[in-house]
Coordinates of C-alpha atoms in Angstrom, one line a residue:
X1 CA 12.3 -40.6 -25.8
X2 CA 10.5 -37.9 -25.5
X3 CA 8.0 -38.9 -22.7
X4 CA 11.0 -40.7 -21.0
X5 CA 13.2 -36.8 -20.8
X6 CA 9.4 -35.6 -19.5
X7 CA 9.8 -38.1 -16.8
X8 CA 13.6 -37.8 -15.8
X9 CA 12.7 -33.9 -15.3
X10 CA 9.8 -34.1 -13.4
X11 CA 11.6 -37.0 -11.5
X12 CA 14.4 -34.4 -10.8
X13 CA 12.1 -31.7 -9.5
X14 CA 10.7 -33.3 -7.3
X15 CA 13.7 -34.4 -6.1
X16 CA 15.2 -31.0 -5.8
X17 CA 11.5 -30.2 -4.4
X18 CA 12.1 -32.4 -1.3
X19 CA 15.7 -31.5 -0.7
X20 CA 15.1 -27.5 -0.8
X21 CA 12.3 -28.2 1.8
X22 CA 14.6 -29.3 4.4
X23 CA 17.2 -26.6 3.5
X24 CA 14.9 -23.6 3.8
X25 CA 14.6 -24.3 7.6
X26 CA 18.2 -24.9 8.3
X27 CA 20.5 -23.1 10.9
X28 CA 22.0 -20.1 9.0
X29 CA 19.0 -19.1 6.4
X30 CA 17.0 -16.2 6.4
X31 CA 12.8 -16.0 6.2
X32 CA 11.2 -13.3 4.8
X33 CA 7.4 -13.0 4.2
X34 CA 3.9 -11.3 5.0
X35 CA 0.9 -11.6 6.1
X36 CA -1.5 -9.7 4.2
X37 CA -5.1 -9.6 6.1
X38 CA -8.4 -7.8 6.5
X39 CA -8.7 -6.9 2.9
X40 CA -11.8 -5.3 2.4
X41 CA -12.9 -3.0 -0.4
X42 CA -16.5 -1.6 0.0
X43 CA -18.3 -1.1 -3.6
X44 CA -21.3 0.1 -1.9
X45 CA -22.6 3.5 -0.4
X46 CA -20.5 3.8 2.6
X47 CA -17.6 3.1 0.2
X48 CA -15.6 1.3 2.9
X49 CA -11.8 0.3 2.5
X50 CA -9.2 -1.5 5.0
X51 CA -6.2 -3.7 4.8
X52 CA -3.0 -5.0 7.2
X53 CA -0.1 -6.2 6.1
X54 CA 2.7 -7.7 8.3
X55 CA 6.2 -8.5 7.3
X56 CA 8.7 -10.4 8.7
X57 CA 12.5 -11.3 8.5
X58 CA 13.7 -14.1 11.0
X59 CA 17.5 -16.0 11.3
X60 CA 17.4 -19.8 11.6
X61 CA 20.1 -20.1 14.5
X62 CA 19.5 -23.9 14.9
X63 CA 16.9 -26.1 12.3
X64 CA 13.6 -25.4 12.9
X65 CA 14.1 -22.3 15.0
X66 CA 14.1 -18.6 14.0
X67 CA 14.0 -15.9 15.6
X68 CA 13.1 -12.6 14.3
X69 CA 11.2 -8.9 13.7
X70 CA 8.0 -7.9 12.5
X71 CA 6.3 -4.4 11.7
X72 CA 2.4 -4.0 11.3
X73 CA 0.7 -1.6 9.6
X74 CA -3.2 -1.3 9.2
X75 CA -5.4 1.2 7.8
X76 CA -9.4 1.5 7.7
X77 CA -11.2 3.9 6.4
X78 CA -15.5 4.6 5.3
X79 CA -16.9 7.9 4.2
X80 CA -17.7 10.3 6.9
X81 CA -15.8 8.1 9.7
X82 CA -12.7 9.6 9.2
X83 CA -9.7 7.1 8.9
X84 CA -8.1 4.8 11.8
X85 CA -4.4 3.3 11.7
X86 CA -3.0 0.3 13.2
X87 CA 0.6 0.0 13.4
X88 CA 3.2 -2.3 15.4
X89 CA 6.9 -3.5 15.7
X90 CA 8.6 -6.2 17.5
X91 CA 10.0 -9.6 17.7
X92 CA 8.8 -13.0 16.3
X93 CA 9.8 -16.8 17.6
X94 CA 9.2 -19.7 15.1
X95 CA 9.3 -23.3 15.5
X96 CA 8.7 -25.6 12.5
X97 CA 7.8 -29.2 13.5
X98 CA 9.8 -32.0 12.0
X99 CA 7.7 -34.7 9.8
X100 CA 8.4 -37.3 12.6
X101 CA 6.0 -34.9 15.0
X102 CA 3.5 -33.4 12.3
X103 CA 3.0 -35.0 9.0
X104 CA 0.0 -34.1 6.4
X105 CA 1.2 -33.3 3.8
X106 CA 4.4 -33.9 2.4
X107 CA 5.8 -30.4 1.3
X108 CA 4.0 -28.7 4.0
X109 CA 5.2 -28.0 7.5
X110 CA 3.6 -27.1 10.4
X111 CA 4.9 -24.5 12.5
X112 CA 4.2 -22.0 15.8
X113 CA 4.5 -19.0 16.1
X114 CA 5.1 -16.3 18.9
X115 CA 5.2 -12.3 18.9
X116 CA 6.3 -9.6 21.6
X117 CA 6.2 -6.0 20.8
X118 CA 4.5 -2.6 20.8
X119 CA 1.4 -2.2 19.3
X120 CA -0.4 1.0 18.6
X121 CA -4.2 2.1 17.4
X122 CA -5.1 5.9 16.3
X123 CA -8.6 5.8 15.6
X124 CA -10.3 8.5 14.0
X125 CA -12.4 9.3 16.3
X126 CA -11.0 9.0 20.2
X127 CA -8.2 8.4 22.0
X128 CA -5.0 6.5 20.8
X129 CA -3.7 3.4 22.4
X130 CA -0.4 1.9 22.7
X131 CA 0.7 -0.9 24.6
X132 CA 2.3 -4.0 24.5
X133 CA 0.8 -6.8 22.3
X134 CA 1.8 -10.3 22.8
X135 CA 0.4 -12.8 20.1
X136 CA 0.9 -16.8 19.3
X137 CA -0.7 -19.2 17.2
X138 CA -0.2 -22.3 15.1
X139 CA 0.3 -21.9 10.9
X140 CA 1.3 -24.0 8.1
X141 CA 4.0 -23.0 5.2
X142 CA 4.0 -25.0 2.2
X143 CA 7.7 -25.1 0.2

């Protein structure tokens, strides 16, 4: 009896998960996420440290298609070299490919993302730079 209860719970969880995958990228939902990149903590004599964080929020105005905004903040510092800061703000668009188009994992979806915004770099030494930042590329989301 105990074994059957566990089997039923696992089956219900798997069914709920497959329904939830489609529901997460339907019209009217909100995407909230972030990228953390370039995390570097040097414990050697130079003592360098760097990271970049990129929070994102988007609204699904149509199934599989989201439009929203992103922020970027990056910090890089090293002993006797000063601190450099990267920043940015802009718009993003994301398209999730359907399972019929690309089917690798049952609980994952491939997507294409493009961004456009204002980005800047304030180095410890040298001139600050600001300008138009454009990016695009593929990704995968696991639900």
